[in-house]
Amino acid sequence: MATIAAHTGNLEDVPLRLKLRRVERRQKLKAFILVLPLLLFVLTTFVLPIGRMMFNAVHDNTLLKLMPRTMRALDAWDGSDLPGEAVYAALAGDLKESSAQRTASVIGKRINYELPGSLSEVISSARKVSKLSDGPYREALIETSPLWGQHGVWSLLKRGTSAYTGYYLLRSVDYQYSPDSRIVASPPENAIFRDVFLRTLGISIAVSVVTLLLGFPVAYLLATLPRKSSNLLMILVVLPFWTSVLVRTTAWVVLLQQHGVVNDTLMALHVISQPAELIYNRIGTIVAMSHIQLPVTLLPIYSVMKTISPIYVRAARSLGAGPFYAFWKVYFPQTLPGIAAGCLLTFILCLGYYITPALVGGPADQMVSSFVAHYTNEELNWGMASALGAILLTATLLLYYFFNKLVGVDRIKMG
């Protein structure tokens, strides 16, 4: 009888479990439908553009697409000497077609990235070769332009047989391909990007330190004042959020210029005898960026301080600790999660600053974002812009990884 009852009970439980599973599946489906618009928005506006940027950093099929005959002919070239007549004949055919299709400038621009000065040579060669009726093309092309007698240009075209290239990433860290396709350091006159990355990191670290030194005492004051006073002070802290970054940066241009408010005040107080150089240099950049980023560093510290009970410091004082010792050994370590969150946020945001360094910084203070804008808007070199952005993104992710290993992301408190 017991066996029959157990068997009957199991049969009765099965429909109930199925009903529960159906209800859970229905609830999960409803939850998925609710978050689906946000998921699509994030995929469309964040994940796909970043993925495309990373792809553009290593993908360039310009030569493969516009010079198909030459690319096929170069498959058999061993790279030891100049290629044979068959490759030159294929090149002549591609140049004739590029002249007819008006794509010679695109080919020349791609070659010009790695061999400066090649753009005009390619356009001129395409125009002259279009008048040739038959071969031999090797001597004719070399006579048309010495460019086609250089081993380096053929090594470049050989690398173009692949749609994937490491040129943009190498160029972004001041390396390049030699004429025999070895990776070598860029000449000193072209090696600028390592300094740009170091400058970007230096300015970001300096702004993080300045905002921490300025924001920590204010956050402590906010956390310890009575609610009525702290609310009034908090309004002053978040007030800059109500104005745009462009307006705040323009205000600093007015304040820091040679005959601005700051210089006039210092001269009126006889602190300085002549206007100081406060703008269009590193000082102006760090001052303006620190002002903009100050609330970003301050607010996470304040939110952590509000959760610290004053009982700990009182206990330390009752055990004989001095005011500074109790603060340093008991109170300050508890604020580290807020300090880490604020500084990490400020540092990452500073890596991508563009408007403020462009308006108040000098030519030697432009950060990586300025070069990304230059390659995107002026040179239309999407490969270099994507490579610089990819390196910046990778550096940020590495920073986040090491921060998680050393400090722990779970210790970050935003509020």
Short mmCIF file of C-alpha atoms in Angstrom, two decimals:
data_model
loop_
_atom_site.label_atom_id
_atom_site.label_comp_id
_atom_site.label_asym_id
_atom_site.label_seq_id
_atom_site.Cartn_x
_atom_site.Cartn_y
_atom_site.Cartn_z
CA MET A 1 0.00 0.00 0.00
CA ALA A 2 2.88 2.34 0.85
CA THR A 3 4.42 1.70 -2.55
CA ILE A 4 1.11 2.42 -4.29
CA ALA A 5 0.69 5.69 -2.31
CA ALA A 6 4.20 6.84 -3.11
CA HIS A 7 3.67 6.02 -6.75
CA THR A 8 0.36 7.88 -6.78
CA GLY A 9 1.95 10.87 -5.00
CA ASN A 10 4.73 11.09 -7.64
CA LEU A 11 2.15 11.09 -10.41
CA GLU A 12 0.34 13.95 -8.72
CA ASP A 13 3.61 15.91 -8.27
CA VAL A 14 4.61 15.76 -11.92
CA PRO A 15 1.89 18.12 -13.25
CA LEU A 16 2.62 20.54 -10.40
CA ARG A 17 6.32 20.67 -11.28
CA LEU A 18 5.45 21.17 -14.91
CA LYS A 19 3.10 23.99 -13.98
CA LEU A 20 5.84 25.62 -11.88
CA ARG A 21 8.33 25.33 -14.72
CA ARG A 22 5.84 26.85 -17.16
CA VAL A 23 5.23 29.74 -14.79
CA GLU A 24 8.98 30.28 -14.36
CA ARG A 25 9.55 30.13 -18.12
CA ARG A 26 6.71 32.63 -18.64
CA GLN A 27 8.22 34.98 -16.06
CA LYS A 28 11.67 34.70 -17.63
CA LEU A 29 10.18 35.40 -21.05
CA LYS A 30 8.41 38.50 -19.71
CA ALA A 31 11.64 39.70 -18.08
CA PHE A 32 13.55 39.11 -21.33
CA ILE A 33 10.94 41.05 -23.33
CA LEU A 34 11.19 43.93 -20.86
CA VAL A 35 14.99 44.19 -21.16
CA LEU A 36 15.04 43.44 -24.90
CA PRO A 37 14.80 47.12 -26.01
CA LEU A 38 17.71 48.06 -23.73
CA LEU A 39 19.69 45.04 -24.90
CA LEU A 40 19.16 45.99 -28.56
CA PHE A 41 20.05 49.60 -27.81
CA VAL A 42 23.30 48.60 -26.10
CA LEU A 43 24.19 46.17 -28.89
CA THR A 44 23.45 48.73 -31.61
CA THR A 45 25.06 51.79 -30.07
CA PHE A 46 27.87 50.29 -27.99
CA VAL A 47 28.90 46.72 -28.77
CA LEU A 48 28.67 46.82 -32.57
CA PRO A 49 30.53 50.15 -33.03
CA ILE A 50 33.31 49.02 -30.69
CA GLY A 51 33.52 45.67 -32.45
CA ARG A 52 33.67 47.45 -35.81
CA MET A 53 36.39 49.73 -34.49
CA MET A 54 38.47 46.77 -33.31
CA PHE A 55 37.95 45.10 -36.68
CA ASN A 56 39.01 48.19 -38.64
CA ALA A 57 42.24 48.32 -36.64
CA VAL A 58 43.46 45.11 -38.32
CA HIS A 59 41.41 44.95 -41.54
CA ASP A 60 42.20 46.78 -44.77
CA ASN A 61 41.34 45.22 -48.13
CA THR A 62 41.92 48.34 -50.24
CA LEU A 63 44.73 46.85 -52.32
CA LEU A 64 43.07 43.44 -52.49
CA LYS A 65 39.89 45.03 -53.81
CA LEU A 66 41.30 47.63 -56.22
CA MET A 67 44.37 45.72 -57.52
CA PRO A 68 43.10 42.13 -57.95
CA ARG A 69 45.42 41.23 -60.87
CA THR A 70 48.55 42.40 -59.05
CA MET A 71 47.54 40.63 -55.84
CA ARG A 72 47.03 37.34 -57.69
CA ALA A 73 50.32 37.70 -59.58
CA LEU A 74 52.23 38.45 -56.36
CA ASP A 75 51.20 35.12 -54.83
CA ALA A 76 54.04 33.45 -56.73
CA TRP A 77 56.63 36.15 -55.90
CA ASP A 78 59.25 35.00 -53.37
CA GLY A 79 60.15 38.55 -52.31
CA SER A 80 63.89 38.19 -52.89
CA ASP A 81 64.20 40.57 -55.83
CA LEU A 82 61.97 42.73 -58.00
CA PRO A 83 59.07 40.72 -59.46
CA GLY A 84 58.98 39.55 -63.06
CA GLU A 85 57.31 40.89 -66.17
CA ALA A 86 54.04 39.07 -65.43
CA VAL A 87 53.58 41.00 -62.16
CA TYR A 88 54.39 44.32 -63.84
CA ALA A 89 51.87 43.48 -66.58
CA ALA A 90 49.25 42.82 -63.91
CA LEU A 91 50.15 46.10 -62.23
CA ALA A 92 49.77 47.94 -65.54
CA GLY A 93 46.34 46.39 -66.01
CA ASP A 94 45.24 47.44 -62.52
CA LEU A 95 46.58 50.97 -62.98
CA LYS A 96 44.77 51.32 -66.32
CA GLU A 97 41.54 50.22 -64.73
CA SER A 98 42.07 52.52 -61.72
CA SER A 99 42.62 55.44 -64.10
CA ALA A 100 39.37 54.62 -65.89
CA GLN A 101 37.46 54.05 -62.62
CA ARG A 102 39.08 57.08 -60.89
CA THR A 103 40.34 54.93 -58.02
CA ALA A 104 44.06 55.60 -58.47
CA SER A 105 43.97 58.17 -55.67
CA VAL A 106 42.55 55.56 -53.27
CA ILE A 107 45.36 53.13 -54.15
CA GLY A 108 47.93 55.90 -53.87
CA LYS A 109 46.54 57.00 -50.51
CA ARG A 110 46.81 53.48 -49.11
CA ILE A 111 50.40 53.10 -50.34
CA ASN A 112 51.18 56.61 -49.13
CA TYR A 113 50.35 55.57 -45.53
CA GLU A 114 53.44 53.35 -45.47
CA LEU A 115 55.56 55.07 -48.14
CA PRO A 116 55.07 58.83 -47.79
CA GLY A 117 55.19 60.71 -51.09
CA SER A 118 53.71 57.82 -53.09
CA LEU A 119 50.27 59.33 -53.71
CA SER A 120 51.28 61.60 -56.57
CA GLU A 121 53.52 58.89 -58.03
CA VAL A 122 50.66 56.38 -58.20
CA ILE A 123 48.23 58.88 -59.73
CA SER A 124 50.82 59.98 -62.27
CA SER A 125 51.71 56.36 -63.12
CA ALA A 126 48.04 55.44 -63.62
CA ARG A 127 47.58 58.36 -66.00
CA LYS A 128 50.73 57.54 -68.02
CA VAL A 129 50.23 53.76 -68.10
CA SER A 130 46.72 54.18 -69.47
CA LYS A 131 48.36 55.39 -72.70
CA LEU A 132 50.49 52.23 -73.07
CA SER A 133 49.04 49.74 -75.53
CA ASP A 134 51.33 46.76 -74.85
CA GLY A 135 54.48 45.60 -73.00
CA PRO A 136 57.06 45.07 -71.90
CA TYR A 137 55.74 46.88 -68.85
CA ARG A 138 58.59 46.45 -66.36
CA GLU A 139 60.98 48.97 -67.93
CA ALA A 140 58.08 51.22 -68.94
CA LEU A 141 56.68 51.41 -65.39
CA ILE A 142 60.09 51.98 -63.76
CA GLU A 143 60.74 54.69 -66.33
CA THR A 144 57.34 56.18 -65.57
CA SER A 145 58.09 56.32 -61.85
CA PRO A 146 61.12 55.13 -59.83
CA LEU A 147 58.61 54.02 -57.19
CA TRP A 148 58.00 50.76 -59.09
CA GLY A 149 61.71 49.97 -59.03
CA GLN A 150 61.82 50.01 -55.22
CA HIS A 151 61.75 46.70 -53.41
CA GLY A 152 59.84 48.30 -50.53
CA VAL A 153 56.72 49.08 -52.57
CA TRP A 154 56.52 45.48 -53.78
CA SER A 155 56.86 44.19 -50.23
CA LEU A 156 54.01 46.53 -49.30
CA LEU A 157 51.87 45.20 -52.18
CA LYS A 158 52.76 41.63 -51.17
CA ARG A 159 51.44 42.33 -47.65
CA GLY A 160 48.31 43.71 -49.30
CA THR A 161 47.44 40.24 -50.62
CA SER A 162 45.91 39.67 -47.17
CA ALA A 163 42.87 41.62 -46.03
CA TYR A 164 44.34 41.77 -42.53
CA THR A 165 47.26 44.00 -41.64
CA GLY A 166 49.22 44.88 -38.54
CA TYR A 167 50.40 48.20 -39.98
CA TYR A 168 47.93 50.44 -38.11
CA LEU A 169 48.58 48.87 -34.72
CA LEU A 170 52.35 48.93 -35.29
CA ARG A 171 52.20 52.57 -36.39
CA SER A 172 50.19 53.40 -33.26
CA VAL A 173 53.08 52.25 -31.06
CA ASP A 174 55.80 53.76 -33.29
CA TYR A 175 56.78 50.65 -35.21
CA GLN A 176 56.58 49.96 -38.93
CA TYR A 177 57.50 47.46 -41.64
CA SER A 178 60.96 47.71 -43.22
CA PRO A 179 61.40 47.30 -47.02
CA ASP A 180 61.96 43.55 -46.43
CA SER A 181 58.76 43.35 -44.27
CA ARG A 182 60.56 43.12 -40.92
CA ILE A 183 59.08 45.00 -37.97
CA VAL A 184 61.39 47.86 -37.00
CA ALA A 185 61.11 51.04 -34.93
CA SER A 186 59.78 54.12 -36.72
CA PRO A 187 62.28 56.92 -37.47
CA PRO A 188 62.53 59.46 -34.61
CA GLU A 189 60.80 62.15 -36.69
CA ASN A 190 57.74 59.91 -37.11
CA ALA A 191 57.73 58.33 -33.63
CA ILE A 192 55.10 60.43 -31.86
CA PHE A 193 52.44 58.08 -30.54
CA ARG A 194 54.29 56.61 -27.56
CA ASP A 195 54.78 60.15 -26.26
CA VAL A 196 51.10 60.84 -26.89
CA PHE A 197 50.03 57.77 -24.89
CA LEU A 198 52.45 58.61 -22.05
CA ARG A 199 51.18 62.20 -22.05
CA THR A 200 47.58 60.98 -21.90
CA LEU A 201 48.39 58.65 -19.00
CA GLY A 202 50.36 61.40 -17.21
CA ILE A 203 47.58 63.99 -17.49
CA SER A 204 44.96 61.43 -16.41
CA ILE A 205 47.02 60.44 -13.34
CA ALA A 206 47.67 64.11 -12.45
CA VAL A 207 43.96 64.98 -12.68
CA SER A 208 43.05 61.93 -10.58
CA VAL A 209 45.54 62.95 -7.87
CA VAL A 210 44.44 66.61 -7.88
CA THR A 211 40.74 65.75 -7.66
CA LEU A 212 41.49 63.29 -4.82
CA LEU A 213 43.45 65.89 -2.85
CA LEU A 214 40.72 68.49 -3.38
CA GLY A 215 37.74 66.19 -3.08
CA PHE A 216 38.67 64.11 -0.01
CA PRO A 217 38.49 66.98 2.55
CA VAL A 218 35.23 68.25 1.01
CA ALA A 219 33.74 64.75 1.11
CA TYR A 220 34.79 64.41 4.77
CA LEU A 221 33.18 67.76 5.54
CA LEU A 222 29.98 66.74 3.74
CA ALA A 223 29.86 63.45 5.64
CA THR A 224 30.38 65.02 9.08
CA LEU A 225 28.35 68.24 8.82
CA PRO A 226 24.71 68.39 9.98
CA ARG A 227 22.24 67.39 7.27
CA LYS A 228 20.98 70.95 6.67
CA SER A 229 24.46 72.35 6.07
CA SER A 230 25.69 69.33 4.13
CA ASN A 231 22.70 69.50 1.74
CA LEU A 232 23.51 73.12 0.92
CA LEU A 233 27.17 72.26 0.34
CA MET A 234 26.19 69.24 -1.77
CA ILE A 235 24.22 71.53 -4.11
CA LEU A 236 27.37 73.55 -4.68
CA VAL A 237 29.32 70.35 -5.40
CA VAL A 238 26.87 69.00 -8.00
CA LEU A 239 26.14 72.42 -9.50
CA PRO A 240 28.77 71.96 -12.28
CA PHE A 241 26.81 68.90 -13.48
CA TRP A 242 24.01 71.26 -14.52
CA THR A 243 26.22 72.95 -17.14
CA SER A 244 27.87 71.35 -20.15
CA VAL A 245 31.57 70.55 -20.36
CA LEU A 246 31.95 73.05 -23.20
CA VAL A 247 30.54 75.89 -21.08
CA ARG A 248 32.76 75.02 -18.11
CA THR A 249 35.84 74.81 -20.35
CA THR A 250 35.00 78.14 -21.99
CA ALA A 251 34.66 79.68 -18.52
CA TRP A 252 38.22 78.57 -17.74
CA VAL A 253 39.41 80.18 -20.98
CA VAL A 254 37.94 83.47 -19.71
CA LEU A 255 39.43 83.04 -16.24
CA LEU A 256 42.93 81.89 -17.19
CA GLN A 257 43.72 84.05 -20.19
CA GLN A 258 46.56 86.57 -20.03
CA HIS A 259 44.30 89.44 -18.92
CA GLY A 260 41.71 87.22 -17.27
CA VAL A 261 40.27 87.32 -13.78
CA VAL A 262 43.00 85.18 -12.20
CA ASN A 263 45.93 87.16 -13.61
CA ASP A 264 44.30 90.53 -12.87
CA THR A 265 43.59 89.47 -9.28
CA LEU A 266 47.13 88.21 -8.69
CA MET A 267 48.59 91.39 -10.16
CA ALA A 268 46.25 93.56 -8.07
CA LEU A 269 47.43 91.70 -4.95
CA HIS A 270 51.07 92.18 -6.10
CA VAL A 271 51.62 88.43 -6.07
CA ILE A 272 52.99 88.61 -9.62
CA SER A 273 54.36 91.57 -11.55
CA GLN A 274 53.33 90.41 -15.03
CA PRO A 275 50.63 88.06 -16.36
CA ALA A 276 51.45 84.39 -15.82
CA GLU A 277 51.05 81.79 -18.56
CA LEU A 278 48.05 79.90 -17.20
CA ILE A 279 46.38 78.77 -20.41
CA TYR A 280 47.33 76.93 -23.60
CA ASN A 281 49.74 74.78 -21.59
CA ARG A 282 49.71 71.78 -19.22
CA ILE A 283 48.68 73.91 -16.20
CA GLY A 284 45.48 75.10 -17.89
CA THR A 285 44.65 71.58 -19.06
CA ILE A 286 45.00 70.00 -15.60
CA VAL A 287 43.18 72.87 -13.83
CA ALA A 288 40.17 72.78 -16.19
CA MET A 289 39.98 68.98 -16.26
CA SER A 290 40.29 68.77 -12.46
CA HIS A 291 37.39 71.18 -12.04
CA ILE A 292 35.22 69.13 -14.40
CA GLN A 293 36.16 65.79 -12.82
CA LEU A 294 36.06 66.89 -9.17
CA PRO A 295 32.43 65.77 -8.50
CA VAL A 296 33.12 62.42 -10.19
CA THR A 297 35.91 61.69 -7.70
CA LEU A 298 34.18 63.27 -4.70
CA LEU A 299 30.77 61.63 -4.79
CA PRO A 300 31.91 57.96 -4.45
CA ILE A 301 34.18 58.97 -1.53
CA TYR A 302 31.32 60.83 0.13
CA SER A 303 28.94 57.90 -0.30
CA VAL A 304 31.42 55.57 1.44
CA MET A 305 32.13 58.06 4.23
CA LYS A 306 28.41 58.32 4.99
CA THR A 307 28.36 54.61 5.79
CA ILE A 308 31.28 54.77 8.26
CA SER A 309 30.08 54.82 11.82
CA PRO A 310 31.78 57.39 14.10
CA ILE A 311 31.87 54.73 16.82
CA TYR A 312 35.13 53.30 15.42
CA VAL A 313 37.04 56.57 15.77
CA ARG A 314 35.55 57.19 19.21
CA ALA A 315 36.65 53.73 20.30
CA ALA A 316 40.18 54.38 19.03
CA ARG A 317 40.28 57.73 20.86
CA SER A 318 39.02 56.09 24.05
CA LEU A 319 41.89 53.60 23.80
CA GLY A 320 44.43 56.41 23.73
CA ALA A 321 44.92 57.12 20.03
CA GLY A 322 45.51 60.74 18.98
CA PRO A 323 43.16 62.49 16.52
CA PHE A 324 45.42 62.00 13.49
CA TYR A 325 46.39 58.44 14.44
CA ALA A 326 42.73 57.45 14.89
CA PHE A 327 41.84 59.06 11.57
CA TRP A 328 44.75 57.49 9.67
CA LYS A 329 44.59 53.99 11.16
CA VAL A 330 40.83 53.60 11.67
CA TYR A 331 38.86 56.01 9.47
CA PHE A 332 40.98 56.37 6.33
CA PRO A 333 41.27 52.62 5.50
CA GLN A 334 37.48 52.39 5.46
CA THR A 335 37.33 55.11 2.79
CA LEU A 336 39.61 53.23 0.36
CA PRO A 337 36.74 51.61 -1.64
CA GLY A 338 35.32 55.09 -2.34
CA ILE A 339 38.75 56.49 -3.19
CA ALA A 340 39.40 53.60 -5.56
CA ALA A 341 36.01 54.03 -7.27
CA GLY A 342 36.35 57.80 -7.66
CA CYS A 343 39.93 57.74 -8.91
CA LEU A 344 39.25 54.86 -11.30
CA LEU A 345 36.23 56.66 -12.78
CA THR A 346 38.13 59.92 -13.17
CA PHE A 347 41.18 58.24 -14.67
CA ILE A 348 39.16 56.30 -17.26
CA LEU A 349 37.10 59.35 -18.23
CA CYS A 350 40.25 61.47 -18.55
CA LEU A 351 41.77 59.00 -21.02
CA GLY A 352 39.14 60.03 -23.59
CA TYR A 353 39.10 63.80 -22.99
CA TYR A 354 38.96 65.84 -26.18
CA ILE A 355 37.23 69.23 -25.82
CA THR A 356 39.10 70.56 -22.77
CA PRO A 357 42.69 69.83 -23.97
CA ALA A 358 41.74 71.18 -27.39
CA LEU A 359 40.51 74.51 -25.96
CA VAL A 360 42.83 75.22 -23.01
CA GLY A 361 45.84 73.02 -23.81
CA GLY A 362 48.81 73.83 -26.01
CA PRO A 363 50.05 71.90 -29.03
CA ALA A 364 52.14 69.71 -26.70
CA ASP A 365 49.14 68.87 -24.50
CA GLN A 366 46.89 67.16 -27.05
CA MET A 367 45.80 63.70 -25.93
CA VAL A 368 45.07 60.50 -27.85
CA SER A 369 41.48 61.56 -28.56
CA SER A 370 42.73 64.57 -30.54
CA PHE A 371 44.66 62.30 -32.88
CA VAL A 372 41.65 59.99 -33.23
CA ALA A 373 39.58 63.03 -34.25
CA HIS A 374 42.32 64.15 -36.63
CA TYR A 375 42.48 60.80 -38.43
CA THR A 376 38.68 60.52 -38.48
CA ASN A 377 37.71 64.02 -39.60
CA GLU A 378 40.68 65.29 -41.60
CA GLU A 379 42.69 62.40 -43.04
CA LEU A 380 39.77 59.95 -43.22
CA ASN A 381 42.23 57.26 -42.10
CA TRP A 382 39.83 54.96 -40.28
CA GLY A 383 42.51 52.32 -39.76
CA MET A 384 44.75 54.61 -37.69
CA ALA A 385 41.79 56.09 -35.78
CA SER A 386 40.55 52.59 -34.98
CA ALA A 387 44.01 51.36 -33.96
CA LEU A 388 44.53 54.29 -31.55
CA GLY A 389 41.05 53.74 -30.10
CA ALA A 390 41.65 49.99 -29.80
CA ILE A 391 44.91 50.53 -27.90
CA LEU A 392 43.22 53.01 -25.58
CA LEU A 393 40.38 50.57 -24.97
CA THR A 394 42.82 47.72 -24.35
CA ALA A 395 44.78 49.85 -21.86
CA THR A 396 41.55 50.65 -20.03
CA LEU A 397 40.53 46.99 -19.87
CA LEU A 398 44.00 46.00 -18.62
CA LEU A 399 43.80 48.69 -15.96
CA TYR A 400 40.40 47.38 -14.90
CA TYR A 401 41.78 43.81 -14.84
CA PHE A 402 44.76 44.68 -12.62
CA PHE A 403 42.56 46.84 -10.42
CA ASN A 404 40.24 43.90 -9.93
CA LYS A 405 43.19 41.63 -9.11
CA LEU A 406 44.87 44.03 -6.69
CA VAL A 407 41.90 45.79 -5.05
CA GLY A 408 38.80 43.87 -6.11
CA VAL A 409 35.89 45.35 -8.03
CA ASP A 410 33.50 44.06 -5.37
CA ARG A 411 35.06 46.54 -2.94
CA ILE A 412 34.04 49.52 -5.07
CA LYS A 413 31.08 51.40 -3.66
CA MET A 414 29.28 53.98 -5.76
CA GLY A 415 26.64 54.93 -3.25
#
